[in-house]
Short mmCIF file of C-alpha atoms in Angstrom, two decimals:
data_model
loop_
_atom_site.label_atom_id
_atom_site.label_comp_id
_atom_site.label_asym_id
_atom_site.label_seq_id
_atom_site.Cartn_x
_atom_site.Cartn_y
_atom_site.Cartn_z
CA UNK A 1 25.07 -28.89 -4.95
CA UNK A 2 23.12 -27.25 -7.96
CA UNK A 3 22.54 -29.90 -10.54
CA UNK A 4 19.41 -31.97 -10.35
CA UNK A 5 19.46 -35.22 -12.09
CA UNK A 6 15.91 -36.01 -11.01
CA UNK A 7 13.61 -34.58 -8.56
CA UNK A 8 10.55 -36.49 -7.13
CA UNK A 9 8.07 -34.51 -5.32
CA UNK A 10 5.20 -36.90 -4.84
CA UNK A 11 1.77 -36.23 -3.22
CA UNK A 12 -0.16 -39.18 -4.72
CA UNK A 13 -3.54 -40.70 -4.23
CA UNK A 14 -2.33 -44.04 -4.46
CA UNK A 15 0.90 -46.10 -3.79
CA UNK A 16 3.64 -45.63 -6.40
CA UNK A 17 6.88 -47.19 -7.17
CA UNK A 18 9.61 -45.49 -8.97
CA UNK A 19 13.08 -46.28 -10.20
CA UNK A 20 15.75 -43.68 -11.06
CA UNK A 21 18.57 -41.54 -10.00
CA UNK A 22 18.12 -38.76 -7.50
CA UNK A 23 19.86 -37.50 -4.13
CA UNK A 24 19.91 -37.16 -0.04
CA UNK A 25 20.24 -35.09 3.13
CA UNK A 26 19.73 -35.49 6.96
CA UNK A 27 18.21 -37.61 9.77
CA UNK A 28 17.22 -37.17 13.43
CA UNK A 29 19.84 -38.14 15.91
CA UNK A 30 19.58 -38.81 19.69
CA UNK A 31 21.03 -36.04 21.92
CA UNK A 32 24.78 -36.02 21.98
CA UNK A 33 27.58 -33.74 23.43
CA UNK A 34 27.63 -30.54 21.45
CA UNK A 35 31.01 -29.56 19.99
CA UNK A 36 31.84 -25.82 20.34
CA UNK A 37 30.96 -23.54 17.42
CA UNK A 38 34.69 -22.75 17.15
CA UNK A 39 35.69 -26.24 16.47
CA UNK A 40 36.10 -26.44 12.62
CA UNK A 41 38.62 -26.84 9.94
CA UNK A 42 39.30 -23.51 8.02
CA UNK A 43 37.56 -22.95 4.72
CA UNK A 44 39.94 -22.63 1.77
CA UNK A 45 40.41 -18.89 0.80
CA UNK A 46 38.57 -18.44 -2.40
CA UNK A 47 36.60 -15.68 -3.99
CA UNK A 48 32.99 -15.23 -3.47
CA UNK A 49 30.39 -17.31 -5.61
CA UNK A 50 26.50 -17.22 -5.75
CA UNK A 51 26.31 -19.48 -2.69
CA UNK A 52 27.03 -19.47 1.03
CA UNK A 53 30.00 -21.48 2.26
CA UNK A 54 30.35 -22.49 5.87
CA UNK A 55 32.42 -25.54 7.27
CA UNK A 56 31.11 -29.18 6.80
CA UNK A 57 29.11 -30.13 9.92
CA UNK A 58 27.23 -26.80 10.13
CA UNK A 59 23.80 -25.84 8.83
CA UNK A 60 21.70 -22.72 8.63
CA UNK A 61 18.15 -21.72 9.11
CA UNK A 62 16.66 -18.85 7.34
CA UNK A 63 14.61 -16.76 9.95
CA UNK A 64 13.92 -13.48 7.73
CA UNK A 65 14.56 -12.11 4.31
CA UNK A 66 14.21 -8.58 2.93
CA UNK A 67 10.69 -8.08 1.56
CA UNK A 68 8.99 -10.66 3.95
CA UNK A 69 5.73 -9.45 5.40
CA UNK A 70 5.83 -8.78 9.02
CA UNK A 71 3.15 -9.16 11.59
CA UNK A 72 2.36 -5.53 11.60
CA UNK A 73 1.87 -5.33 7.85
CA UNK A 74 5.39 -3.72 7.13
CA UNK A 75 7.95 -5.67 5.19
CA UNK A 76 11.61 -6.19 6.37
CA UNK A 77 13.60 -3.29 4.82
CA UNK A 78 16.88 -3.76 2.95
CA UNK A 79 20.54 -3.81 4.14
CA UNK A 80 20.26 -6.08 7.23
CA UNK A 81 22.95 -5.34 9.76
CA UNK A 82 23.19 -5.86 13.49
CA UNK A 83 21.36 -9.10 14.34
CA UNK A 84 20.89 -9.00 18.00
CA UNK A 85 19.53 -11.94 19.95
CA UNK A 86 18.06 -10.91 23.34
CA UNK A 87 17.48 -13.83 25.56
CA UNK A 88 14.28 -14.03 27.55
CA UNK A 89 15.25 -14.51 31.15
CA UNK A 90 18.47 -15.84 30.25
CA UNK A 91 17.11 -18.39 27.92
CA UNK A 92 19.06 -19.75 24.81
CA UNK A 93 15.79 -21.04 23.16
CA UNK A 94 13.41 -18.01 23.72
CA UNK A 95 13.87 -14.35 23.07
CA UNK A 96 13.80 -11.57 20.70
CA UNK A 97 15.74 -10.84 17.59
CA UNK A 98 16.45 -7.39 16.32
CA UNK A 99 17.67 -6.63 12.88
CA UNK A 100 19.12 -3.14 11.80
CA UNK A 101 18.66 -1.94 8.45
CA UNK A 102 21.48 0.24 7.18
CA UNK A 103 19.70 2.35 4.52
CA UNK A 104 18.07 5.69 4.28
CA UNK A 105 15.81 6.50 6.15
CA UNK A 106 16.78 3.45 8.35
CA UNK A 107 15.05 1.20 10.54
CA UNK A 108 14.91 -1.64 13.12
CA UNK A 109 12.79 -4.79 13.06
CA UNK A 110 12.19 -6.98 16.08
CA UNK A 111 10.44 -10.32 16.30
CA UNK A 112 10.00 -12.97 18.88
CA UNK A 113 11.93 -16.14 18.35
CA UNK A 114 11.52 -19.52 19.80
CA UNK A 115 13.37 -22.91 19.51
CA UNK A 116 11.03 -25.76 19.42
CA UNK A 117 12.45 -28.80 21.27
CA UNK A 118 10.13 -31.16 19.36
CA UNK A 119 10.88 -29.90 15.71
CA UNK A 120 14.34 -28.81 16.52
CA UNK A 121 13.91 -25.61 14.73
CA UNK A 122 13.44 -21.87 15.35
CA UNK A 123 10.12 -20.08 14.77
CA UNK A 124 9.27 -16.25 14.59
CA UNK A 125 6.22 -14.38 15.65
CA UNK A 126 5.18 -10.79 16.21
CA UNK A 127 7.54 -9.29 13.82
CA UNK A 128 7.13 -5.48 13.70
CA UNK A 129 8.98 -2.29 12.72
CA UNK A 130 10.08 0.12 15.41
CA UNK A 131 8.33 3.42 15.22
CA UNK A 132 10.94 6.15 15.26
CA UNK A 133 8.60 8.99 14.57
CA UNK A 134 8.86 10.20 18.43
CA UNK A 135 12.57 10.81 17.74
CA UNK A 136 12.22 12.54 14.24
CA UNK A 137 13.23 9.45 12.42
CA UNK A 138 16.33 7.44 12.12
CA UNK A 139 19.01 6.82 9.38
CA UNK A 140 21.59 4.20 8.44
CA UNK A 141 21.06 1.86 11.49
CA UNK A 142 24.43 0.08 11.23
CA UNK A 143 25.66 -2.07 14.11
CA UNK A 144 24.62 -1.85 17.94
CA UNK A 145 24.67 -4.03 20.95
CA UNK A 146 22.60 -6.01 23.39
CA UNK A 147 22.96 -4.34 26.81
CA UNK A 148 23.59 -6.34 29.98
CA UNK A 149 20.01 -5.55 30.94
CA UNK A 150 18.61 -6.88 27.71
CA UNK A 151 17.80 -3.91 25.69
CA UNK A 152 19.03 -3.10 22.11
CA UNK A 153 21.18 -0.16 21.17
CA UNK A 154 21.02 0.71 17.58
CA UNK A 155 23.55 3.30 16.03
CA UNK A 156 23.12 5.89 13.43
CA UNK A 157 25.98 5.99 11.02
CA UNK A 158 25.18 9.15 9.26
CA UNK A 159 25.39 12.42 11.44
CA UNK A 160 23.77 15.52 10.23
CA UNK A 161 23.40 19.13 11.48
CA UNK A 162 19.60 19.29 10.57
CA UNK A 163 17.22 20.05 13.32
CA UNK A 164 13.79 19.58 11.85
CA UNK A 165 11.97 19.47 15.22
CA UNK A 166 13.82 22.62 16.69
CA UNK A 167 14.88 20.80 19.83
CA UNK A 168 18.54 22.06 19.38
CA UNK A 169 19.89 18.69 18.89
CA UNK A 170 21.27 17.47 15.52
CA UNK A 171 18.62 15.16 14.21
CA UNK A 172 20.90 12.15 13.27
CA UNK A 173 24.23 10.62 14.45
CA UNK A 174 23.26 9.19 17.74
CA UNK A 175 22.67 5.91 19.57
CA UNK A 176 19.10 4.77 20.49
CA UNK A 177 17.98 2.36 23.03
CA UNK A 178 15.09 0.14 22.35
CA UNK A 179 13.02 -1.96 24.60
CA UNK A 180 12.55 -5.32 22.72
CA UNK A 181 9.52 -6.32 24.78
CA UNK A 182 7.28 -3.18 24.32
CA UNK A 183 9.06 -2.36 21.04
CA UNK A 184 9.44 1.34 22.04
CA UNK A 185 12.32 3.83 22.39
CA UNK A 186 13.60 3.96 25.87
CA UNK A 187 12.89 7.52 27.37
CA UNK A 188 11.45 8.44 24.03
CA UNK A 189 14.64 10.08 23.04
CA UNK A 190 17.93 9.42 21.50
CA UNK A 191 20.97 8.93 23.76
CA UNK A 192 22.39 12.38 23.63
CA UNK A 193 24.96 11.89 26.43
CA UNK A 194 26.82 9.42 24.23
CA UNK A 195 27.82 12.21 21.80
CA UNK A 196 27.07 13.09 18.15
CA UNK A 197 29.27 11.38 15.48
CA UNK A 198 29.16 8.50 12.86
CA UNK A 199 27.97 5.81 15.41
CA UNK A 200 28.70 2.37 14.06
CA UNK A 201 28.79 0.37 17.28
CA UNK A 202 28.88 0.44 21.11
CA UNK A 203 29.54 -2.10 23.81
CA UNK A 204 28.38 -1.89 27.37
CA UNK A 205 30.50 -3.15 30.24
CA UNK A 206 29.13 -5.70 32.70
CA UNK A 207 29.04 -2.96 35.35
CA UNK A 208 26.14 -1.49 33.50
CA UNK A 209 27.61 1.92 33.48
CA UNK A 210 30.64 2.04 31.22
CA UNK A 211 30.43 2.11 27.33
CA UNK A 212 33.04 2.15 24.79
CA UNK A 213 32.30 3.36 21.14
CA UNK A 214 34.20 4.71 18.24
CA UNK A 215 33.48 7.11 15.31
CA UNK A 216 33.16 5.44 11.77
CA UNK A 217 34.96 8.45 10.09
CA UNK A 218 38.36 9.54 9.17
CA UNK A 219 39.54 10.98 11.48
CA UNK A 220 37.71 8.57 13.79
CA UNK A 221 38.05 8.75 17.56
CA UNK A 222 37.68 6.33 20.41
CA UNK A 223 35.39 7.22 23.31
CA UNK A 224 34.59 5.96 26.71
CA UNK A 225 31.38 6.83 28.53
CA UNK A 226 30.71 6.33 32.21
CA UNK A 227 26.89 6.75 33.15
CA UNK A 228 26.11 8.34 36.50
CA UNK A 229 23.73 5.54 37.28
CA UNK A 230 23.53 1.81 36.29
CA UNK A 231 21.38 1.06 33.20
CA UNK A 232 20.89 4.75 32.34
CA UNK A 233 23.05 6.12 29.53
CA UNK A 234 21.38 9.55 29.31
CA UNK A 235 23.67 11.14 31.89
CA UNK A 236 27.39 10.75 32.59
CA UNK A 237 31.04 11.65 31.61
CA UNK A 238 32.28 11.25 28.10
CA UNK A 239 36.11 10.78 27.37
CA UNK A 240 38.11 10.58 24.19
CA UNK A 241 41.35 8.57 23.80
CA UNK A 242 44.69 10.39 23.38
CA UNK A 243 47.70 8.37 23.09
CA UNK A 244 49.85 5.74 21.16
CA UNK A 245 48.57 2.92 19.01
CA UNK A 246 51.49 0.86 20.48
CA UNK A 247 51.83 1.53 24.14
CA UNK A 248 49.80 3.77 26.46
CA UNK A 249 47.52 6.78 26.62
CA UNK A 250 44.82 8.82 28.49
CA UNK A 251 41.24 9.31 28.56
CA UNK A 252 40.60 13.07 28.32
CA UNK A 253 37.11 14.40 29.54
CA UNK A 254 34.86 16.24 26.96
CA UNK A 255 32.31 18.88 27.89
CA UNK A 256 29.02 16.83 27.71
CA UNK A 257 26.31 18.67 29.42
CA UNK A 258 24.61 21.16 27.15
CA UNK A 259 22.98 20.43 23.79
CA UNK A 260 25.71 22.44 22.02
CA UNK A 261 28.34 20.48 23.80
CA UNK A 262 26.85 17.13 22.86
CA UNK A 263 26.43 18.20 19.19
CA UNK A 264 30.23 19.14 19.09
CA UNK A 265 31.78 15.84 20.11
CA UNK A 266 34.07 15.48 17.20
CA UNK A 267 35.24 19.16 17.26
CA UNK A 268 36.01 18.97 20.90
CA UNK A 269 38.00 15.55 20.42
CA UNK A 270 39.97 17.16 17.64
CA UNK A 271 40.95 20.21 19.72
CA UNK A 272 42.09 18.04 22.50
CA UNK A 273 44.47 16.17 19.99
CA UNK A 274 42.61 12.83 20.13
CA UNK A 275 44.22 9.89 18.44
CA UNK A 276 42.87 9.55 14.77
CA UNK A 277 41.84 6.22 13.56
CA UNK A 278 40.59 5.60 9.91
CA UNK A 279 37.09 4.44 10.72
CA UNK A 280 36.38 2.54 13.97
CA UNK A 281 33.77 -0.05 13.05
CA UNK A 282 33.24 -2.07 16.33
CA UNK A 283 34.27 -2.20 19.82
CA UNK A 284 33.93 -5.34 22.04
CA UNK A 285 35.05 -6.54 25.48
CA UNK A 286 36.70 -9.94 25.83
CA UNK A 287 34.96 -12.29 28.29
CA UNK A 288 38.18 -13.93 28.71
CA UNK A 289 40.77 -11.23 29.54
CA UNK A 290 38.53 -8.08 30.05
CA UNK A 291 40.47 -6.17 27.49
CA UNK A 292 38.85 -3.84 24.99
CA UNK A 293 39.12 -4.78 21.29
CA UNK A 294 38.20 -2.64 18.29
CA UNK A 295 38.28 -2.84 14.52
CA UNK A 296 39.56 -0.07 12.37
CA UNK A 297 38.53 -0.74 8.83
CA UNK A 298 40.75 1.80 7.11
CA UNK A 299 43.76 0.32 8.90
CA UNK A 300 42.78 -3.38 8.39
CA UNK A 301 43.51 -3.77 12.00
CA UNK A 302 41.89 -5.01 15.20
CA UNK A 303 43.56 -3.23 18.22
CA UNK A 304 43.22 -4.12 22.00
CA UNK A 305 44.12 -2.40 25.14
CA UNK A 306 43.65 -2.44 28.94
CA UNK A 307 41.66 0.30 30.75
CA UNK A 308 43.12 0.96 34.18
CA UNK A 309 39.69 1.08 35.66
CA UNK A 310 36.30 0.96 33.57
CA UNK A 311 34.54 3.26 36.05
CA UNK A 312 37.29 5.74 37.37
CA UNK A 313 40.41 5.15 35.41
CA UNK A 314 41.86 7.67 33.05
CA UNK A 315 44.87 5.78 31.77
CA UNK A 316 45.23 3.15 29.11
CA UNK A 317 48.07 0.56 28.91
CA UNK A 318 49.10 -2.35 26.69
CA UNK A 319 47.69 -0.67 23.54
CA UNK A 320 48.66 -3.01 20.51
CA UNK A 321 47.64 -4.62 17.30
CA UNK A 322 45.83 -7.90 18.05
CA UNK A 323 45.15 -9.14 14.55
CA UNK A 324 45.54 -7.98 10.91
CA UNK A 325 47.42 -5.28 9.27
CA UNK A 326 47.52 -4.13 5.64
CA UNK A 327 50.46 -6.60 4.74
CA UNK A 328 49.59 -9.25 7.27
CA UNK A 329 49.22 -12.84 5.93
CA UNK A 330 48.41 -15.91 7.84
CA UNK A 331 48.79 -19.70 7.31
CA UNK A 332 45.47 -21.43 7.19
CA UNK A 333 45.18 -25.18 8.06
CA UNK A 334 42.55 -26.23 5.40
CA UNK A 335 41.47 -29.62 4.30
CA UNK A 336 43.61 -29.03 1.31
CA UNK A 337 46.64 -28.32 3.46
CA UNK A 338 48.45 -25.11 4.59
CA UNK A 339 47.53 -22.07 2.57
CA UNK A 340 48.83 -18.66 3.22
CA UNK A 341 46.21 -15.88 2.81
CA UNK A 342 46.46 -12.08 3.38
CA UNK A 343 44.19 -10.68 6.14
CA UNK A 344 42.88 -8.36 3.58
CA UNK A 345 40.95 -4.95 4.03
CA UNK A 346 37.76 -4.11 5.71
CA UNK A 347 37.69 -5.78 9.19
CA UNK A 348 34.32 -4.71 10.28
CA UNK A 349 31.81 -6.19 12.92
CA UNK A 350 33.27 -8.03 15.81
CA UNK A 351 31.94 -10.60 18.23
CA UNK A 352 33.24 -12.63 21.12
CA UNK A 353 31.83 -16.11 21.75
CA UNK A 354 31.57 -17.49 25.28
CA UNK A 355 35.09 -19.18 24.95
CA UNK A 356 36.67 -15.88 24.20
CA UNK A 357 37.29 -16.41 20.46
CA UNK A 358 36.93 -13.27 18.53
CA UNK A 359 34.92 -13.50 15.18
CA UNK A 360 35.75 -10.92 12.70
CA UNK A 361 33.33 -9.99 9.80
CA UNK A 362 34.96 -8.44 6.83
CA UNK A 363 33.67 -5.82 4.70
CA UNK A 364 36.35 -5.66 2.04
CA UNK A 365 38.65 -8.04 0.10
CA UNK A 366 36.81 -11.54 -0.03
CA UNK A 367 34.34 -10.72 2.92
CA UNK A 368 35.25 -13.64 4.98
CA UNK A 369 34.05 -14.35 8.52
CA UNK A 370 37.36 -15.07 10.37
CA UNK A 371 37.67 -16.68 13.68
CA UNK A 372 40.61 -15.55 15.82
CA UNK A 373 41.40 -18.23 18.48
CA UNK A 374 42.08 -17.43 22.02
CA UNK A 375 45.66 -18.60 21.74
CA UNK A 376 46.41 -16.15 18.89
CA UNK A 377 49.20 -13.65 18.98
CA UNK A 378 50.78 -11.84 16.07
CA UNK A 379 54.00 -13.75 16.86
CA UNK A 380 52.11 -17.06 16.98
CA UNK A 381 48.99 -16.74 14.73
CA UNK A 382 45.87 -18.81 15.05
CA UNK A 383 43.17 -17.75 12.56
CA UNK A 384 40.85 -19.52 10.25
CA UNK A 385 38.02 -18.74 7.88
CA UNK A 386 34.59 -19.80 8.90
CA UNK A 387 32.41 -18.37 6.13
CA UNK A 388 32.61 -17.27 2.44
CA UNK A 389 29.32 -15.24 1.89
CA UNK A 390 27.60 -14.99 -1.50
CA UNK A 391 28.73 -12.75 -4.37
CA UNK A 392 28.14 -9.05 -3.69
CA UNK A 393 27.47 -9.45 0.01
CA UNK A 394 29.13 -8.85 3.23
CA UNK A 395 28.38 -10.75 6.53
CA UNK A 396 26.83 -8.58 9.29
CA UNK A 397 25.72 -8.59 12.79
CA UNK A 398 26.61 -11.80 14.67
CA UNK A 399 25.46 -12.43 18.25
CA UNK A 400 25.14 -15.81 20.00
CA UNK A 401 22.81 -17.51 22.36
CA UNK A 402 23.92 -17.68 25.86
CA UNK A 403 24.77 -21.44 25.72
CA UNK A 404 26.86 -20.69 22.57
CA UNK A 405 25.10 -23.28 20.41
CA UNK A 406 23.48 -20.89 18.01
CA UNK A 407 24.81 -17.83 16.06
CA UNK A 408 22.56 -15.14 14.70
CA UNK A 409 23.78 -13.07 11.76
CA UNK A 410 22.87 -11.47 8.46
CA UNK A 411 23.94 -11.33 4.83
CA UNK A 412 23.82 -7.86 3.51
CA UNK A 413 23.23 -6.62 -0.05
CA UNK A 414 24.06 -9.98 -1.94
CA UNK A 415 23.92 -9.68 -5.72
CA UNK A 416 20.51 -9.90 -7.44
CA UNK A 417 22.28 -12.29 -9.93
CA UNK A 418 22.85 -14.96 -7.31
CA UNK A 419 19.80 -17.06 -8.50
CA UNK A 420 21.37 -19.56 -10.88
CA UNK A 421 21.47 -22.03 -7.97
CA UNK A 422 19.85 -22.72 -4.55
CA UNK A 423 20.80 -24.17 -1.31
CA UNK A 424 18.49 -25.71 1.26
CA UNK A 425 18.34 -24.56 4.91
CA UNK A 426 17.49 -26.89 7.79
CA UNK A 427 13.80 -26.66 6.93
CA UNK A 428 14.48 -27.69 3.30
CA UNK A 429 13.68 -24.25 2.22
CA UNK A 430 15.37 -23.63 -1.25
CA UNK A 431 17.39 -20.47 -0.74
CA UNK A 432 18.76 -18.28 -3.44
CA UNK A 433 21.13 -15.72 -2.02
CA UNK A 434 19.87 -12.75 -3.99
CA UNK A 435 18.42 -10.52 -1.22
CA UNK A 436 19.10 -9.72 2.34
CA UNK A 437 18.73 -12.62 4.70
CA UNK A 438 19.16 -13.32 8.51
CA UNK A 439 20.31 -16.71 9.44
CA UNK A 440 20.68 -18.86 12.48
CA UNK A 441 23.80 -21.15 12.16
CA UNK A 442 24.45 -24.12 14.31
CA UNK A 443 26.49 -27.50 14.29
CA UNK A 444 24.57 -30.38 12.61
CA UNK A 445 24.31 -32.18 15.95
CA UNK A 446 22.47 -29.08 17.51
CA UNK A 447 20.03 -29.39 14.61
CA UNK A 448 19.86 -33.22 15.21
CA UNK A 449 21.11 -33.74 11.71
CA UNK A 450 22.94 -36.95 11.20
CA UNK A 451 26.55 -36.69 10.07
CA UNK A 452 27.04 -37.31 6.38
CA UNK A 453 27.93 -40.83 5.45
CA UNK A 454 29.96 -42.28 2.51
CA UNK A 455 27.07 -44.47 1.45
CA UNK A 456 23.62 -44.89 2.84
CA UNK A 457 20.98 -47.77 2.34
CA UNK A 458 17.39 -47.25 3.56
CA UNK A 459 15.97 -50.75 3.57
CA UNK A 460 13.52 -50.59 6.49
CA UNK A 461 9.82 -50.36 5.99
CA UNK A 462 8.46 -47.79 6.55
CA UNK A 463 11.04 -45.31 6.05
CA UNK A 464 10.78 -42.71 8.90
CA UNK A 465 10.14 -39.01 8.31
CA UNK A 466 13.31 -37.11 8.21
CA UNK A 467 16.14 -36.00 6.03
CA UNK A 468 18.98 -38.26 4.90
CA UNK A 469 22.31 -37.32 3.26
CA UNK A 470 25.28 -39.12 1.81
CA UNK A 471 28.59 -37.95 0.34
CA UNK A 472 28.26 -40.61 -2.40
CA UNK A 473 25.10 -42.53 -2.98
CA UNK A 474 21.73 -43.46 -1.37
CA UNK A 475 19.88 -46.69 -2.05
CA UNK A 476 16.32 -46.68 -0.89
CA UNK A 477 13.87 -49.69 -0.50
CA UNK A 478 10.60 -49.71 1.50
CA UNK A 479 7.49 -47.60 1.88
CA UNK A 480 6.94 -44.01 2.91
CA UNK A 481 3.72 -43.90 4.90
CA UNK A 482 1.26 -41.17 5.00
CA UNK A 483 1.66 -38.57 6.58
CA UNK A 484 5.39 -38.51 6.00
CA UNK A 485 8.12 -36.41 4.45
CA UNK A 486 11.32 -37.97 3.39
CA UNK A 487 14.20 -35.98 1.99
CA UNK A 488 17.17 -37.51 0.33
CA UNK A 489 20.29 -35.70 -0.77
CA UNK A 490 23.38 -37.19 -2.28
CA UNK A 491 26.60 -36.07 -3.89
CA UNK A 492 26.50 -38.65 -6.73
CA UNK A 493 23.17 -40.47 -7.15
CA UNK A 494 20.08 -41.95 -5.60
CA UNK A 495 18.76 -45.29 -6.51
CA UNK A 496 15.15 -46.10 -5.73
CA UNK A 497 15.17 -49.75 -5.75
CA UNK A 498 12.24 -52.29 -6.24
CA UNK A 499 9.89 -52.01 -3.19
CA UNK A 500 10.19 -48.30 -2.97
CA UNK A 501 6.81 -46.77 -2.64
CA UNK A 502 5.03 -43.75 -1.37
CA UNK A 503 1.51 -43.76 0.14
CA UNK A 504 -1.18 -41.15 -0.61
CA UNK A 505 -0.36 -37.84 1.08
CA UNK A 506 3.26 -38.62 1.65
CA UNK A 507 5.98 -36.30 0.44
CA UNK A 508 9.36 -37.37 -1.06
CA UNK A 509 12.04 -35.03 -2.31
CA UNK A 510 15.34 -36.23 -3.89
CA UNK A 511 18.32 -33.90 -4.61
CA UNK A 512 21.63 -34.38 -6.10
CA UNK A 513 24.06 -32.00 -4.58
CA UNK A 514 26.20 -33.43 -1.84
CA UNK A 515 26.08 -33.37 1.89
CA UNK A 516 24.61 -30.40 3.67
CA UNK A 517 26.95 -27.48 3.42
CA UNK A 518 29.88 -29.50 2.08
#
């Protein structure tokens, strides 16, 4: 996808014929039934390269990159992490996109996003940085969640004992709720009642009162919080898990009323003999079975369990390893046949799609994005690789539109040396993966991209605006009329035959590089 035999970018003042070798891409389709995002053949397990690899039939759109200027004059800060899509009134095409920045001092950027049914592309507007000065700043905003009432919770991964504003609360190591509409911090304070520790992630139950969270430390503990009132996480009971990693256990109540008690969450958990985990990265609730799933990076494992009652229950049952393990390998059904691959280290962010499939984003080993099918068990595995991110990077974030057609995610800290080649997104933007980037990924039929063909002949006149691609060759005849943009991408070559011409003002781009995302 990287070598150009010939590129023609023509904006001429008179008609022009040209003959030579170049290459193609995509065309607009009529509406069709959308195949689920989970329906793909596993990528082959390989080391990271300077490009992004996703399955054939999928394409991406860049929505933001580190250093881009926002509407408020700020620039997107580094280390993109949680990438939360907040739907506007349940819409899958209008909402807000919140991007965490896991760095020091920290930050969250929020923008309006809209899917245009005419251009079949997303646009952004009103991008701005959240002002954390009312809460004495923020640090290392790692993962988070979209609440059932459509706010954002961002998590501070680095706890400290500093108290610069003399309010008797530790300054960092908390969760913070943000209203994406007003771009303000809810209640103008951090969520003290959720406890103070290395917050990596949180998930809020559909009952709008129960939250599950874990400490990304070693020891790391698993917590359950039950709010006194719906949609208000600033008051409630905080529990810690004590029990087996393969059986049952209990939720033990912590003291969680005074400032001193809220500052001492980890000390209290240790004194109660809470079960230790080697860094809890993410906790999620399955929409299919209602079980709670959580990733432990240092144990290379995703666990799951049943809570006896999210609101009143104090017991846990069926605690078990769901996927992974330091020595676990899985057979992958790839286009090259069955390949056995280790699960590897560093399972990090988790996300469930509407079907109940679990997506696991890896920070370690080869940094894959795994999909664990709803039918998966350790005895009868069903996993596959969706993404191999660029060299030096890890995949982060991951949320879905309500209709499950679009996924929103980021690529964090890719190597600055990833500039020897480029890939094109659905807007034909040349992307070199050398800085943090947030992407929207969908199947080609959602983007209205014509499936790749073995050979393609464009012999109509005029050639319609659009993008055309072929896995082998494209032969083009006819005229591109002003104002038109025609993009051709082919794996082997493009032949511009006699009769091919470009009118004044029209744009033509040819690129050798294979089918989109192949």
